[in-house]
Amino acid sequence: MTKSITLKAPAKVNYRLDVLRRRSDGYHDLQMIMQRIDLCDDIVVAVSPEPGIRVSCGSVGVPNGPENIAWRAADALLRHSGVQTGLDIGITKHIPVAAGLGGGSSDGASVLMGVNELLGLGISDRQLMEIGVKLGADVPFFIFKRTAIAEGIGEVLTAVEHVPPAWLVIVNPRVHVSTAWVYQNLQLTNLRPQDRIPRFYKDIGDLVAVFANDLESVTIPRYPVIGEIKKRLLATGCRGALMSGSGPTVFGICDQEAVARKIAGQLSGDGWFVEAVQTL
């Protein structure tokens, strides 16, 4: 009988994204607050008698072969463990692609954790995170499974001690933003001081007080619709609004589900991807 496992791969938003400096290896040192949300891709991983790894997705802009991070995650774990088996991976995308929501990284992290469980490999989360960072800087965060302050290139994680649950309105204007392009065009005139980010937030007001994203300085001038969405979210009742990651997705934060769903309904007629979601 074919063994299989069904996985939920959640998206993330950044409550904070500070770019501290450019590193000698071409990456940037960052300081971020990362929060998972219940907008998820669905993934099924099945053991197959046919050798090799096969990934099927069917979403525009998502490759099916070795270029897919889920394929590379499965391959990395099989190589690490020395297990030889065939794997079929089916991905149903619900997280917009190239949106600043970490969908690809979450898919990769979920496959690492899922294959580990499916094959009974017994690899620790710490080891999975070490494998995952070679696939993408955000992959360890999704294995960490907690709201976190992320430093380094994003792989140095510290759990946030208390963060209030919240409802978010996610708005994606359906434009493609290249993360590489954003970082290449970011102007870092000098080394900025590293602000101490709190690890305890008593309410949503505390969270909104730390909202900041250095990448908005690049992405919003190129894609003014992002700034328009931020203004619309605030005007319709969100407590705060911010671009997530390198964009173009913007989220607004609300105290209550009813408020978030009402705002999502008001913004859903513009041809944008709009969803009311809950933090995890």
GROMACS .gro file of C-alpha atoms in nm:
model
  280
    1MET     CA    1   0.000   0.000   0.000
    2THR     CA    2   0.127   0.347  -0.090
    3LYS     CA    3   0.215   0.552   0.214
    4SER     CA    4   0.134   0.921   0.196
    5ILE     CA    5   0.110   1.229   0.415
    6THR     CA    6  -0.099   1.544   0.370
    7LEU     CA    7   0.057   1.874   0.476
    8LYS     CA    8  -0.045   2.236   0.530
    9ALA     CA    9   0.223   2.488   0.434
   10PRO     CA   10   0.137   2.828   0.591
   11ALA     CA   11   0.230   3.169   0.457
   12LYS     CA   12   0.403   3.437   0.666
   13VAL     CA   13   0.405   3.812   0.702
   14ASN     CA   14   0.675   4.041   0.837
   15TYR     CA   15   0.570   4.275   1.116
   16ARG     CA   16   0.916   4.427   1.088
   17LEU     CA   17   1.195   4.410   0.828
   18ASP     CA   18   1.517   4.605   0.891
   19VAL     CA   19   1.805   4.578   0.644
   20LEU     CA   20   2.118   4.639   0.850
   21ARG     CA   21   2.404   4.600   0.604
   22ARG     CA   22   2.522   4.429   0.287
   23ARG     CA   23   2.746   4.130   0.352
   24SER     CA   24   3.062   4.031   0.166
   25ASP     CA   25   2.881   3.722   0.029
   26GLY     CA   26   2.621   3.941  -0.143
   27TYR     CA   27   2.342   3.874   0.105
   28HIS     CA   28   2.215   4.127   0.357
   29ASP     CA   29   2.205   4.112   0.735
   30LEU     CA   30   1.845   4.151   0.841
   31GLN     CA   31   1.639   4.192   1.155
   32MET     CA   32   1.276   4.084   1.118
   33ILE     CA   33   0.965   3.983   1.307
   34MET     CA   34   0.807   3.689   1.123
   35GLN     CA   35   0.452   3.567   1.181
   36ARG     CA   36   0.279   3.262   1.030
   37ILE     CA   37  -0.081   3.293   0.903
   38ASP     CA   38  -0.347   3.038   0.817
   39LEU     CA   39  -0.333   3.097   0.440
   40CYS     CA   40  -0.183   2.763   0.337
   41ASP     CA   41  -0.073   2.560   0.036
   42ASP     CA   42  -0.188   2.197   0.042
   43ILE     CA   43   0.081   1.935  -0.018
   44VAL     CA   44   0.056   1.557  -0.052
   45VAL     CA   45   0.378   1.350  -0.038
   46ALA     CA   46   0.355   0.982  -0.129
   47VAL     CA   47   0.608   0.702  -0.137
   48SER     CA   48   0.629   0.557  -0.489
   49PRO     CA   49   0.770   0.228  -0.621
   50GLU     CA   50   0.902   0.428  -0.917
   51PRO     CA   51   1.250   0.571  -0.846
   52GLY     CA   52   1.306   0.945  -0.845
   53ILE     CA   53   1.121   1.254  -0.724
   54ARG     CA   54   0.825   1.396  -0.910
   55VAL     CA   55   0.656   1.728  -0.828
   56SER     CA   56   0.325   1.835  -0.980
   57CYS     CA   57   0.168   2.172  -0.919
   58GLY     CA   58  -0.001   2.318  -1.223
   59SER     CA   59   0.016   2.680  -1.105
   60VAL     CA   60   0.150   2.947  -1.339
   61GLY     CA   61   0.504   3.046  -1.244
   62VAL     CA   62   0.568   2.734  -1.036
   63PRO     CA   63   0.807   2.475  -1.190
   64ASN     CA   64   0.736   2.104  -1.157
   65GLY     CA   65   1.091   1.966  -1.170
   66PRO     CA   66   1.422   2.017  -0.988
   67GLU     CA   67   1.373   2.396  -1.004
   68ASN     CA   68   1.092   2.360  -0.749
   69ILE     CA   69   1.208   2.409  -0.389
   70ALA     CA   70   0.986   2.118  -0.279
   71TRP     CA   71   1.180   1.888  -0.517
   72ARG     CA   72   1.510   2.018  -0.384
   73ALA     CA   73   1.394   1.971  -0.025
   74ALA     CA   74   1.300   1.608  -0.085
   75ASP     CA   75   1.626   1.545  -0.269
   76ALA     CA   76   1.833   1.706   0.009
   77LEU     CA   77   1.664   1.496   0.277
   78LEU     CA   78   1.704   1.168   0.087
   79ARG     CA   79   2.071   1.245   0.029
   80HIS     CA   80   2.121   1.337   0.395
   81SER     CA   81   1.953   1.020   0.520
   82GLY     CA   82   2.090   0.783   0.257
   83VAL     CA   83   1.740   0.644   0.198
   84GLN     CA   84   1.659   0.544  -0.158
   85THR     CA   85   1.291   0.565  -0.247
   86GLY     CA   86   1.062   0.724  -0.500
   87LEU     CA   87   0.849   1.024  -0.397
   88ASP     CA   88   0.549   1.187  -0.562
   89ILE     CA   89   0.475   1.540  -0.440
   90GLY     CA   90   0.152   1.719  -0.531
   91ILE     CA   91   0.116   2.089  -0.448
   92THR     CA   92  -0.207   2.288  -0.457
   93LYS     CA   93  -0.116   2.656  -0.437
   94HIS     CA   94  -0.331   2.897  -0.239
   95ILE     CA   95  -0.050   3.137  -0.144
   96PRO     CA   96   0.021   3.387  -0.425
   97VAL     CA   97   0.357   3.329  -0.598
   98ALA     CA   98   0.645   3.580  -0.563
   99ALA     CA   99   0.432   3.777  -0.319
  100GLY     CA  100   0.649   3.835  -0.011
  101LEU     CA  101   0.451   3.570   0.179
  102GLY     CA  102   0.714   3.294   0.183
  103GLY     CA  103   0.503   3.037  -0.002
  104GLY     CA  104   0.793   2.861  -0.171
  105SER     CA  105   1.000   2.848   0.147
  106SER     CA  106   0.703   2.712   0.340
  107ASP     CA  107   0.648   2.442   0.076
  108GLY     CA  108   1.014   2.341   0.108
  109ALA     CA  109   1.001   2.336   0.488
  110SER     CA  110   0.679   2.133   0.488
  111VAL     CA  111   0.829   1.875   0.253
  112LEU     CA  112   1.137   1.843   0.476
  113MET     CA  113   0.920   1.784   0.782
  114GLY     CA  114   0.672   1.566   0.596
  115VAL     CA  115   0.926   1.334   0.434
  116ASN     CA  116   1.105   1.305   0.769
  117GLU     CA  117   0.778   1.188   0.929
  118LEU     CA  118   0.662   0.976   0.636
  119LEU     CA  119   0.985   0.775   0.619
  120GLY     CA  120   1.043   0.767   0.995
  121LEU     CA  121   1.389   0.923   0.959
  122GLY     CA  122   1.399   1.071   1.310
  123ILE     CA  123   1.588   1.382   1.205
  124SER     CA  124   1.561   1.665   1.460
  125ASP     CA  125   1.408   2.003   1.378
  126ARG     CA  126   1.750   2.159   1.434
  127GLN     CA  127   1.903   1.934   1.169
  128LEU     CA  128   1.612   2.002   0.936
  129MET     CA  129   1.671   2.375   0.981
  130GLU     CA  130   2.039   2.330   0.892
  131ILE     CA  131   1.939   2.146   0.575
  132GLY     CA  132   1.665   2.398   0.503
  133VAL     CA  133   1.876   2.715   0.517
  134LYS     CA  134   2.071   2.585   0.216
  135LEU     CA  135   1.743   2.584   0.023
  136GLY     CA  136   1.629   2.932   0.127
  137ALA     CA  137   1.681   3.178   0.411
  138ASP     CA  138   1.315   3.164   0.522
  139VAL     CA  139   1.293   2.783   0.532
  140PRO     CA  140   1.420   2.745   0.892
  141PHE     CA  141   1.149   2.982   1.018
  142PHE     CA  142   0.871   2.752   0.900
  143ILE     CA  143   1.039   2.455   1.072
  144PHE     CA  144   1.074   2.667   1.389
  145LYS     CA  145   0.692   2.694   1.397
  146ARG     CA  146   0.674   2.999   1.624
  147THR     CA  147   0.651   3.375   1.584
  148ALA     CA  148   1.014   3.478   1.575
  149ILE     CA  149   1.270   3.754   1.558
  150ALA     CA  150   1.492   3.653   1.266
  151GLU     CA  151   1.847   3.781   1.226
  152GLY     CA  152   2.147   3.711   1.004
  153ILE     CA  153   2.004   3.638   0.658
  154GLY     CA  154   1.692   3.521   0.840
  155GLU     CA  155   1.819   3.192   0.979
  156VAL     CA  156   1.904   3.304   1.337
  157LEU     CA  157   1.571   3.269   1.516
  158THR     CA  158   1.452   3.376   1.862
  159ALA     CA  159   1.096   3.302   1.973
  160VAL     CA  160   0.880   3.604   2.055
  161GLU     CA  161   0.772   3.549   2.413
  162HIS     CA  162   0.420   3.686   2.371
  163VAL     CA  163   0.238   3.809   2.064
  164PRO     CA  164  -0.136   3.878   2.058
  165PRO     CA  165  -0.349   3.680   1.812
  166ALA     CA  166  -0.481   3.893   1.529
  167TRP     CA  167  -0.683   3.893   1.211
  168LEU     CA  168  -0.515   4.023   0.897
  169VAL     CA  169  -0.648   4.139   0.562
  170ILE     CA  170  -0.406   4.017   0.295
  171VAL     CA  171  -0.409   4.211  -0.034
  172ASN     CA  172  -0.197   4.119  -0.335
  173PRO     CA  173  -0.233   4.340  -0.647
  174ARG     CA  174  -0.124   4.052  -0.876
  175VAL     CA  175   0.200   4.213  -0.992
  176HIS     CA  176   0.528   4.022  -0.987
  177VAL     CA  177   0.811   4.164  -0.775
  178SER     CA  178   1.160   4.014  -0.795
  179THR     CA  179   1.320   3.990  -0.451
  180ALA     CA  180   1.665   4.004  -0.613
  181TRP     CA  181   1.571   4.325  -0.795
  182VAL     CA  182   1.449   4.486  -0.473
  183TYR     CA  183   1.770   4.414  -0.283
  184GLN     CA  184   1.987   4.519  -0.579
  185ASN     CA  185   1.814   4.858  -0.584
  186LEU     CA  186   1.809   4.914  -0.208
  187GLN     CA  187   2.018   5.216  -0.114
  188LEU     CA  188   2.212   5.161   0.207
  189THR     CA  189   2.394   5.489   0.258
  190ASN     CA  190   2.555   5.388   0.588
  191LEU     CA  191   2.547   5.122   0.854
  192ARG     CA  192   2.231   5.166   1.057
  193PRO     CA  193   2.211   5.097   1.429
  194GLN     CA  194   2.040   4.772   1.520
  195ASP     CA  195   1.730   4.868   1.717
  196ARG     CA  196   1.639   4.635   1.998
  197ILE     CA  197   1.310   4.474   1.899
  198PRO     CA  198   1.080   4.389   2.191
  199ARG     CA  199   1.007   4.022   2.253
  200PHE     CA  200   0.678   4.083   2.436
  201TYR     CA  201   0.366   4.256   2.298
  202LYS     CA  202   0.066   4.300   2.527
  203ASP     CA  203  -0.175   4.405   2.250
  204ILE     CA  204  -0.209   4.489   1.881
  205GLY     CA  205  -0.118   4.850   1.951
  206ASP     CA  206   0.225   4.733   2.067
  207LEU     CA  207   0.266   4.539   1.741
  208VAL     CA  208   0.163   4.830   1.521
  209ALA     CA  209   0.419   5.047   1.701
  210VAL     CA  210   0.704   4.835   1.558
  211PHE     CA  211   0.566   4.805   1.202
  212ALA     CA  212   0.841   4.897   0.953
  213ASN     CA  213   0.980   4.758   0.629
  214ASP     CA  214   1.295   4.906   0.475
  215LEU     CA  215   1.214   4.744   0.139
  216GLU     CA  216   0.908   4.966   0.091
  217SER     CA  217   1.151   5.244  -0.010
  218VAL     CA  218   1.231   5.045  -0.326
  219THR     CA  219   0.910   4.862  -0.405
  220ILE     CA  220   0.647   5.134  -0.353
  221PRO     CA  221   0.803   5.390  -0.594
  222ARG     CA  222   0.817   5.120  -0.864
  223TYR     CA  223   0.470   4.983  -0.785
  224PRO     CA  224   0.257   5.273  -0.650
  225VAL     CA  225  -0.043   5.040  -0.613
  226ILE     CA  226   0.126   4.906  -0.298
  227GLY     CA  227   0.107   5.248  -0.135
  228GLU     CA  228  -0.253   5.281  -0.254
  229ILE     CA  229  -0.345   4.950  -0.087
  230LYS     CA  230  -0.183   5.059   0.241
  231LYS     CA  231  -0.391   5.377   0.241
  232ARG     CA  232  -0.711   5.185   0.158
  233LEU     CA  233  -0.654   4.937   0.440
  234LEU     CA  234  -0.602   5.214   0.693
  235ALA     CA  235  -0.898   5.416   0.562
  236THR     CA  236  -1.132   5.118   0.592
  237GLY     CA  237  -1.047   5.046   0.954
  238CYS     CA  238  -0.724   4.847   0.992
  239ARG     CA  239  -0.514   4.936   1.297
  240GLY     CA  240  -0.196   4.932   1.088
  241ALA     CA  241  -0.082   4.827   0.739
  242LEU     CA  242   0.253   4.718   0.597
  243MET     CA  243   0.408   4.554   0.293
  244SER     CA  244   0.522   4.198   0.365
  245GLY     CA  245   0.875   4.098   0.266
  246SER     CA  246   0.981   4.241  -0.068
  247GLY     CA  247   0.617   4.275  -0.171
  248PRO     CA  248   0.389   4.327  -0.344
  249THR     CA  249   0.150   4.184  -0.080
  250VAL     CA  250   0.024   4.428   0.184
  251PHE     CA  251  -0.151   4.330   0.504
  252GLY     CA  252  -0.370   4.524   0.743
  253ILE     CA  253  -0.410   4.418   1.106
  254CYS     CA  254  -0.743   4.407   1.290
  255ASP     CA  255  -0.866   4.323   1.640
  256GLN     CA  256  -1.166   4.120   1.530
  257GLU     CA  257  -1.261   3.868   1.263
  258ALA     CA  258  -1.579   4.057   1.172
  259VAL     CA  259  -1.381   4.375   1.103
  260ALA     CA  260  -1.125   4.191   0.889
  261ARG     CA  261  -1.392   4.016   0.684
  262LYS     CA  262  -1.582   4.340   0.630
  263ILE     CA  263  -1.270   4.518   0.506
  264ALA     CA  264  -1.178   4.223   0.283
  265GLY     CA  265  -1.524   4.242   0.128
  266GLN     CA  266  -1.483   4.614   0.061
  267LEU     CA  267  -1.153   4.562  -0.121
  268SER     CA  268  -1.235   4.246  -0.314
  269GLY     CA  269  -1.383   4.419  -0.620
  270ASP     CA  270  -1.058   4.564  -0.755
  271GLY     CA  271  -0.923   4.246  -0.919
  272TRP     CA  272  -0.676   4.199  -0.636
  273PHE     CA  273  -0.619   3.881  -0.434
  274VAL     CA  274  -0.789   3.959  -0.102
  275GLU     CA  275  -0.823   3.727   0.197
  276ALA     CA  276  -0.905   3.766   0.567
  277VAL     CA  277  -0.671   3.537   0.762
  278GLN     CA  278  -0.582   3.455   1.120
  279THR     CA  279  -0.236   3.446   1.274
  280LEU     CA  280  -0.098   3.109   1.386
   0.00000   0.00000   0.00000
